[in-house]
Short mmCIF file of C-alpha atoms in Angstrom, two decimals:
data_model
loop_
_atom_site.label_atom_id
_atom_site.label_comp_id
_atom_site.label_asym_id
_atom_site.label_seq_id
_atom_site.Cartn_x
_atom_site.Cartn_y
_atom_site.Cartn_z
CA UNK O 35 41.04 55.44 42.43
CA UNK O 36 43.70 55.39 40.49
CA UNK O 37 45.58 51.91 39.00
CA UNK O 38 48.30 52.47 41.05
CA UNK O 39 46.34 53.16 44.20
CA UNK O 40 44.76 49.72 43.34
CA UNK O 41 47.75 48.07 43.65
CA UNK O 42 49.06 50.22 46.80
CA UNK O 43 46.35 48.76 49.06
CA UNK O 44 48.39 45.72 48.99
CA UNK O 45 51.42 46.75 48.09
CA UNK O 46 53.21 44.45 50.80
CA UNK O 47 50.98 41.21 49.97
CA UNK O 48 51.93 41.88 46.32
CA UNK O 49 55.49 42.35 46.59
CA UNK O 50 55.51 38.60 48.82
CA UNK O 51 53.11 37.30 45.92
CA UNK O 52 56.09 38.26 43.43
CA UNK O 53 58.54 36.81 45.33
CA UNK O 54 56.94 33.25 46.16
CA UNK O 55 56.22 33.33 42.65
CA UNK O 56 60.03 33.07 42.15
CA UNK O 57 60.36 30.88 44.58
CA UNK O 58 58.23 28.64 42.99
CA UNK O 59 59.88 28.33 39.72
CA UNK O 60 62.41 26.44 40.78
CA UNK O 61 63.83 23.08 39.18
CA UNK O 62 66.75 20.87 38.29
CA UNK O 63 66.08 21.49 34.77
CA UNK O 64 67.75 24.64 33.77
CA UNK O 65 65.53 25.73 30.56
CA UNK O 66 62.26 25.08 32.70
CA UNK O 67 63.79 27.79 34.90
CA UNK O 68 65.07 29.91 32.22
CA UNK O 69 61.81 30.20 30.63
CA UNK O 70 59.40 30.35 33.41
CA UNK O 71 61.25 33.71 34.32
CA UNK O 72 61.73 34.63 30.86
CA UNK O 73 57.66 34.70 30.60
CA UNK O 74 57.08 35.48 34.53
CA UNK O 75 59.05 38.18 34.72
CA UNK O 76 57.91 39.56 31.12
CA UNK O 77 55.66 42.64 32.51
CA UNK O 78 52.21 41.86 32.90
CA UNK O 79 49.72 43.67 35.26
CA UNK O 80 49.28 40.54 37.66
CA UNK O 81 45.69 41.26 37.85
CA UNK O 82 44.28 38.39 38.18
CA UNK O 83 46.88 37.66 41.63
CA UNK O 84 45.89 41.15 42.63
CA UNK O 85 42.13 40.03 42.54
CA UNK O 86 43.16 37.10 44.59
CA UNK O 87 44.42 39.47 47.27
CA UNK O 88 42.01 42.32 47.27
CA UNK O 89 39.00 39.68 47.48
CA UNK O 90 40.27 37.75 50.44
CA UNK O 91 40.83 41.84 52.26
CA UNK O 92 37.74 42.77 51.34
CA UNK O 93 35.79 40.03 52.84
CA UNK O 94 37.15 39.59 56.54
CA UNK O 95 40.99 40.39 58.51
CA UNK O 96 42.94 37.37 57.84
CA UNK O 97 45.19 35.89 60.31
CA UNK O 98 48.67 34.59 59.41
CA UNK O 99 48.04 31.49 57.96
CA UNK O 100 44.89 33.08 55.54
CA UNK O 101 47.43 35.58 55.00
CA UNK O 102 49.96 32.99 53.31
CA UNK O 103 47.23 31.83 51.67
CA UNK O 104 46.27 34.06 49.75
CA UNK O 105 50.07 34.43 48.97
CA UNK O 106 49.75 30.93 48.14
CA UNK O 107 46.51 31.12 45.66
CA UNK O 108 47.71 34.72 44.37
CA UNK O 109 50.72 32.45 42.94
CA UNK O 110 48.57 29.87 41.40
CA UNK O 111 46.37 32.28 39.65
CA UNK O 112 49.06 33.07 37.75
CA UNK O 113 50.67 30.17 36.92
CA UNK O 114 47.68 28.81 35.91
CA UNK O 115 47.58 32.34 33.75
CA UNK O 116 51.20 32.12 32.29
CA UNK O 117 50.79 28.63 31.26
CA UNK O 118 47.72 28.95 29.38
CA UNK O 119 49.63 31.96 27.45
CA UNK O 120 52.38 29.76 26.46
CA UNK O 121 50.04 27.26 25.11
CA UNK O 122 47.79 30.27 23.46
CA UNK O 123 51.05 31.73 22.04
CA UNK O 124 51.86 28.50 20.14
CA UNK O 125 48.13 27.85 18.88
CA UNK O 126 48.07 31.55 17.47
CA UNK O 127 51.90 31.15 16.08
CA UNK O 128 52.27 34.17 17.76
CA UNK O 129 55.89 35.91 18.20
CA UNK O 130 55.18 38.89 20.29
CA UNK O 131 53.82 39.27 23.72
CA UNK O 132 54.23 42.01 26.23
CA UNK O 133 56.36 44.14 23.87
CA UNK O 134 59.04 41.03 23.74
CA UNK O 135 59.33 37.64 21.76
CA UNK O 136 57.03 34.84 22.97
CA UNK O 137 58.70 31.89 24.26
CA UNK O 138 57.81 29.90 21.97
CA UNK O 139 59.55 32.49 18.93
CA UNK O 140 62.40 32.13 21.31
CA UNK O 141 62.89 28.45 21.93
CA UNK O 142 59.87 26.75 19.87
CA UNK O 143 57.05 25.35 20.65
CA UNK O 144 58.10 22.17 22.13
CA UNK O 145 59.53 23.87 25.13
CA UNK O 146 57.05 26.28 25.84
CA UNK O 147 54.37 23.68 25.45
CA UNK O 148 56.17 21.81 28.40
CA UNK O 149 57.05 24.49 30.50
CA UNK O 150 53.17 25.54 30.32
CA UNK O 151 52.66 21.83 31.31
CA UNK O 152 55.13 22.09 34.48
CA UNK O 153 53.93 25.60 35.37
CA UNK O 154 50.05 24.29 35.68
CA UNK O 155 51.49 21.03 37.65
CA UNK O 156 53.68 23.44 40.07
CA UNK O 157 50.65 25.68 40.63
CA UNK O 158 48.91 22.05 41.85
CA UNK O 159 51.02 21.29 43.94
CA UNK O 160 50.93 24.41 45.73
CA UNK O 161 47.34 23.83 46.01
CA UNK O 162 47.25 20.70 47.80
CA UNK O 163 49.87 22.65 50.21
CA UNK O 164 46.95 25.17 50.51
CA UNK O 165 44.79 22.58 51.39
CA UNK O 166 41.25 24.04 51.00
CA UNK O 167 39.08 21.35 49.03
CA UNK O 168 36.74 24.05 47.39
CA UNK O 169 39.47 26.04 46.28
CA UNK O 170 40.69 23.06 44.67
CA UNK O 171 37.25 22.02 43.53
CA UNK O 172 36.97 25.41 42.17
CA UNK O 173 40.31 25.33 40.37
CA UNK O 174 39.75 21.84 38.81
CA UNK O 175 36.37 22.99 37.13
CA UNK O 176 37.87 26.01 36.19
CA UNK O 177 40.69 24.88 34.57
CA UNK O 178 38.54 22.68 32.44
CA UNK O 179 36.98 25.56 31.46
CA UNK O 180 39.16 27.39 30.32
CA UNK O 181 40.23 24.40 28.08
CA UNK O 182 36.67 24.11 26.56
CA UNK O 183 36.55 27.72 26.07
CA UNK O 184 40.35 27.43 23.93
CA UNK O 185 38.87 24.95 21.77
CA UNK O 186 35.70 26.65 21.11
CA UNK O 187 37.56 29.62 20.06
CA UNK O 188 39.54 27.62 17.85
CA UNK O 189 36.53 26.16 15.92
CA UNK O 190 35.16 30.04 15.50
CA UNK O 191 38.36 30.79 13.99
CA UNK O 192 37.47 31.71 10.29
CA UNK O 193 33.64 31.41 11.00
CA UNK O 194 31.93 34.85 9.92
CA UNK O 195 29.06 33.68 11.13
CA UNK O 196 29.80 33.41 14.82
CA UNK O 197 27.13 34.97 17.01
CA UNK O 198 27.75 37.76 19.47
CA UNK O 199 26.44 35.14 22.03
CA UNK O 200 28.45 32.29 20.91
CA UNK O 201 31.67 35.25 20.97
CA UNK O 202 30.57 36.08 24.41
CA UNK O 203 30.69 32.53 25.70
CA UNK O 204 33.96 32.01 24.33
CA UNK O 205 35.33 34.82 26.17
CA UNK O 206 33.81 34.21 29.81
CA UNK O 207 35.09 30.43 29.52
CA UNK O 208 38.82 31.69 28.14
CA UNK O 209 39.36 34.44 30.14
CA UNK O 210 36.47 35.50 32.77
CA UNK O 211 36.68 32.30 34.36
CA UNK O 212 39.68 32.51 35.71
CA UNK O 213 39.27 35.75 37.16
CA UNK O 214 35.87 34.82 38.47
CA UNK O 215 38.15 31.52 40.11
CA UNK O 216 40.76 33.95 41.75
CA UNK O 217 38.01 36.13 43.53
CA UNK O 218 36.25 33.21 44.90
CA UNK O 219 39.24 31.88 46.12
CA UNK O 220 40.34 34.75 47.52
CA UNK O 221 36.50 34.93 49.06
CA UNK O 222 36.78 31.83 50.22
CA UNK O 223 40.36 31.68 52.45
CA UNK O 224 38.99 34.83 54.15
CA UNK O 225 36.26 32.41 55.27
CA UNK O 226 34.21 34.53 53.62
CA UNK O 227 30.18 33.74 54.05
CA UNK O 228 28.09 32.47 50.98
CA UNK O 229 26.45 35.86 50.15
CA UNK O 230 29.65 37.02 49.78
CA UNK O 231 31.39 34.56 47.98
CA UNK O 232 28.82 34.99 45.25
CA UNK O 233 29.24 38.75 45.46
CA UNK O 234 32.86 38.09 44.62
CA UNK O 235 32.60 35.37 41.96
CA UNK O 236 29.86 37.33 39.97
CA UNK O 237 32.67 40.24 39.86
CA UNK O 238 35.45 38.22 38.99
CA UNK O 239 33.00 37.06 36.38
CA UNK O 240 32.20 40.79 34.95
CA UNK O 241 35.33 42.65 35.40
CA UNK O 242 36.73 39.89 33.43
CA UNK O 243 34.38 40.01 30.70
CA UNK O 244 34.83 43.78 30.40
CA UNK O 245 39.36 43.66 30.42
CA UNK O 246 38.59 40.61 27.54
CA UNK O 247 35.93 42.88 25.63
CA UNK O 248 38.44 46.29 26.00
CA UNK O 249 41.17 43.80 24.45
CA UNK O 250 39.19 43.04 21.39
CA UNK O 251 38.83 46.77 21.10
CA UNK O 252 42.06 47.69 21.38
CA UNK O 253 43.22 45.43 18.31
CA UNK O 254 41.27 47.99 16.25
CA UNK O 255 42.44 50.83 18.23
CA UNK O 256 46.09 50.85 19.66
CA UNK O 257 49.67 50.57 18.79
CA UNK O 258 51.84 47.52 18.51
CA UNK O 259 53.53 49.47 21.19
CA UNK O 260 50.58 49.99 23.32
CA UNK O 261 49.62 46.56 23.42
CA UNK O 262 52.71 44.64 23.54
CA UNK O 263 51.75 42.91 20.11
CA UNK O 264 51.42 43.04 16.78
CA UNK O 265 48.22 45.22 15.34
CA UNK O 266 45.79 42.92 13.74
CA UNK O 267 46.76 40.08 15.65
CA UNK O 268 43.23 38.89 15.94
CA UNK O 269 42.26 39.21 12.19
CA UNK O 270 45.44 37.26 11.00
CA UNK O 271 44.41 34.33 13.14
CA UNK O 272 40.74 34.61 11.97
CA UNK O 273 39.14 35.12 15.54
CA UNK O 274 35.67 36.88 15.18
CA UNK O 275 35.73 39.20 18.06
CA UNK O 276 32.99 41.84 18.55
CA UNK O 277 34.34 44.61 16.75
CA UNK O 278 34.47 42.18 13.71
CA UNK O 279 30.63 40.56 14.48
CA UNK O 280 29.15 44.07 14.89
CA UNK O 281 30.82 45.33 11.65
CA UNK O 282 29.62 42.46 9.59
CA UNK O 283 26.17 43.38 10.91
CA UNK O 284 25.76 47.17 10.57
CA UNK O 285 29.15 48.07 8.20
CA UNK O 286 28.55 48.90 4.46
CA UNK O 287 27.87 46.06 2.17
CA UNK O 288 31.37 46.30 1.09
CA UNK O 289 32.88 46.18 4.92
CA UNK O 290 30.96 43.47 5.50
CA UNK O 291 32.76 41.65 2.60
CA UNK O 292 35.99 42.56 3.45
CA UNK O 293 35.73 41.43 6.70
CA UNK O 294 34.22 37.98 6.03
CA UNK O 295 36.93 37.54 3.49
CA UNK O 296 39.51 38.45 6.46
CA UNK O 297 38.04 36.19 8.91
CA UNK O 298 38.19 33.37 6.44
CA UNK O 299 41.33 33.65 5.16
CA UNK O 300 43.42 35.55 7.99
CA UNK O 301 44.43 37.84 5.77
CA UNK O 302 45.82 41.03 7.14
CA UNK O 303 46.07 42.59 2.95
CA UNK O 304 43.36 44.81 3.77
CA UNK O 305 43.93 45.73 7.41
CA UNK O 306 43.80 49.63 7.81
CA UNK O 307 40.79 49.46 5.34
CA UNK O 308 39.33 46.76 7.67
CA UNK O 309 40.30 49.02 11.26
CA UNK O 310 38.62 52.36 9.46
CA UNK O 311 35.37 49.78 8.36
CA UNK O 312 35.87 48.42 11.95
CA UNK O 313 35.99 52.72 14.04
CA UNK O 314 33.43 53.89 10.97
CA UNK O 315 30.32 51.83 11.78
CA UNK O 316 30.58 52.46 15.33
CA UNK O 317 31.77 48.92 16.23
CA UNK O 318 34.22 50.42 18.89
CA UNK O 319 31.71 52.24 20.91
CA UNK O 320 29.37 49.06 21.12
CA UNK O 321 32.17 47.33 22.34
CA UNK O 322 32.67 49.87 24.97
CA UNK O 323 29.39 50.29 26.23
CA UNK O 324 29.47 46.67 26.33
CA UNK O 325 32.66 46.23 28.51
CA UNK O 326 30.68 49.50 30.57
CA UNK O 327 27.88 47.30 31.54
CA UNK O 328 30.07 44.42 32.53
CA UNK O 329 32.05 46.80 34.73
CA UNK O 330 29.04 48.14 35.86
CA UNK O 331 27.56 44.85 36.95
CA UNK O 332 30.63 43.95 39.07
CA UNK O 333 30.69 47.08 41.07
CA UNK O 334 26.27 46.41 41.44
CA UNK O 335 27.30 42.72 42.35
CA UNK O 336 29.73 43.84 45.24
CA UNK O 337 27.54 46.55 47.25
CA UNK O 338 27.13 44.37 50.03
CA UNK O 339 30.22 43.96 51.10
CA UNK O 340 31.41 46.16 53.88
CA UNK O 341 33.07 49.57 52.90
CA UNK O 342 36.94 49.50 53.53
CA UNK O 343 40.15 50.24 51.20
CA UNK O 344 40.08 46.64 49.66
CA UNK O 345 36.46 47.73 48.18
CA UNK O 346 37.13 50.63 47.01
CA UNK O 347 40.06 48.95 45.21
CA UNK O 348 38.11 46.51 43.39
CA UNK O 349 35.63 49.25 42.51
CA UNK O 350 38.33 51.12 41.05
CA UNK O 351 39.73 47.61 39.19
CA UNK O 352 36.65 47.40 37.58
CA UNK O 353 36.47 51.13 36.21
CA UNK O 354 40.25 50.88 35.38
CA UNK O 355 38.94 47.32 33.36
CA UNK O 356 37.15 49.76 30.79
CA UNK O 357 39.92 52.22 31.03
CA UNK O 358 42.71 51.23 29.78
CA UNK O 359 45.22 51.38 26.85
CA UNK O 360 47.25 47.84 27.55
#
C-alpha cells in the first residue's frame, strides 16, 4: 500500500480531523491564534492523528458518537504533538522546521513556550469533553513520559558514552510513546477488547520506534530540503543518536575521535568528514535493519486483528515507517 492509500482509507475522518483541529485553535488572544496555525498548518504528515483513526477502524464499526471521538482524540494527538515541538524547538535553539522558520525563530521563545503551554491545556480540555477515563489515564501517563524522556535526552546531550540501550529508551519515551498513546486510544473508543488493545499499543509502540530510528538516519543521509531542517542538526546539539553510537564503536580510531569530539562540543567543523565516517562503517544500514525489526514487530503484533482496509493500512504505515525520505 502506498502512503497515500494509507491516508485514503480515511480520507473523510481525516479531512473532519483537520478541520476540528482549526476549530480548536481558537482564542481571544490573537498571537495564540496566529501561531498555533502558523505551526498547525506548517505541513506535517499527521501521523500520529492518522494512527488514532485507523486503530479505532480497525478494531470494530463505530457508531456516531465513537466516530466524533476519534475526531476528538485524533485532535489531541496532535496538539499534544505540536506543543511538545515548540518546546523541543526552543531547547535545541532550532530555526528550521518543516522547510520553514520555527516559531520560536519567528517570535522567540517566550511565545512559543506559551502557546505550547495553551495547545497541551486545549487538547485537555477536549479530553474531558471525550470523557473516557482510560483515555485520559492513558494520556496523563503518557504525557509524563514524554517529559522524562525530553530530559533524559537532554542529559545525553554531549555524552559519547551513551549506550545504544540508554539511546533506545530515550527514543520510545520521546517519541514512541505517544504514538503507542494514539493507537490505544483509538483501540479503546472502538470499544475495542483487551487482546486487542494490546495488539494496538505494542504497534504504536514499534512503528514509532522505527519513524524515530529512520529520523536519526536521515540526519546522515538527506537534504536540508528533504527533511525540512538543517543537515547535522543532531550533531550541533550534541545528541548521540545511533548512527553516532555505532560509529564510535566499529568506525576507525580516528572516526571515533572525531565524533566524540563532535558530540562534546556540538561542533558541526568537521561534518561531511563526520557523515562519510558515519555511511563508511556501515552505521546507516544498522540503523535500518534496526528500524526493519521494529516495523516488523508491529505488523507480528497486529495479526490478530480481523482483515479489513484499516489493517492493511496500518500494515502499510509501518512499512512506509522504514521507507521514507521526510
Amino acid at each position: 500500500m502506498q502512503p497515500t492509500q494509507i491516508h485514503d482509507v480515511v480520507a473523510n475522518e481525516f479531512g473532519q480531523v483537520n478541520e476540528y483541529i482549526m476549530s480548536q485553535l481558537s482564542s481571544d488572544i490573537p498571537l495564540i491564534e496566529q501561531i498555533g496555525y502558523y505551526i498547525i498548518s506548517n505541513g506535517g504528515k499527521r501521523l500520529r492523528p492518522l494512527l488514532v483513526l485507523l486503530a479505532a477502524k480497525a478494531s470494530a464499526p463505530l457508531d456516531e458518537s465513537q466516530q466524533h471521538q476519534t475526531i476528538q482524540m485524533a485532535t489531541i494527538i496532535e496538539f499534544i504533538h505540536t506543543s511538545t515541538l515548540l518546546h523541543d524547538d526552543v531547547v535545541d535553539e532550532s530555526d528550521m522546521r518543516r522547510g520553514k522558520k520555527t516559531a520560536n525563530e519567528e517570535w522567540g521563545n517566550a511565545p512559543s513556550v506559551l502557546v505550547g503551554d495553551f495547545l497541551y491545556s486545549r487538547a485537555f480540555q477536549i479530553m474531558v469533553d471525550v470523557g473516557s477515563m482510560q483515555c485520559m489515564s492513558i494520556l496523563a501517563k503518557t504525557t509524563n513520559i514524554i517529559a522524562e524522556g525530553e530530559v533524559q535526552q537532554l542529559i545525553n546531550c554531549g555524552d559519547p558514552d551513551t549506550t545504544e540501550d540508554s539511546y533506545l529508551k530515550v527514543i520510545q519515551y520521546k517519541t514512541a510513546k505517544l504514538f503507542e498513546g494514539a493507537a490505544l486510544c483509538g483501540a479503546v473508543i472502538a470499544g475495542a477488547n483487551e487482546a486487542h488493545q494490546k495488539a494496538l499499543q505494542d504497534f504504536g509502540m514499534y512503528v514509532g520506534t522505527a519513524f524515530q530510528l529512520i529520523d536519526d538516519v536521515m540526519d546522515y543521509t538527506s537534504t536540508a530540503e528533504e527533511m525540512g531542517k538543517s543537515v547535522g542538526d543532531d550533531l550541533a546539539e550534541g545528541k548521540p543518536t545511533l548512527p553516532l553510537i555505532f560509529t564510535m564503536k566499529h568506525g576507525s580510531q580516528e572516526a571515533v575521535e572525531r565524533v566524540k569530539q563532535a558530540i562534546l562540543t556540538g561542533g558541526l567543523e568537521q561534518l561531511d568528514t563526520i557523515i562519510n565516517d558515519v555511511q563508511s562503517c556501515g552505521a546507516i544500514e544498522y540503523t535500518q535493519q534496526k528500524a526493519q525489526e521494529q516495523a516488523d514487530l508491529a505488523i507480528d503484533a497486529i495479526a490478530s486483528l480481523p482483515e479489513s482496509e484499516y489493517k492493511s493500512a496500518l500494515i502499510g504505515l509501518a512499512n512506509a515507517s522504514v521507507k521514507r525520505r521526510n
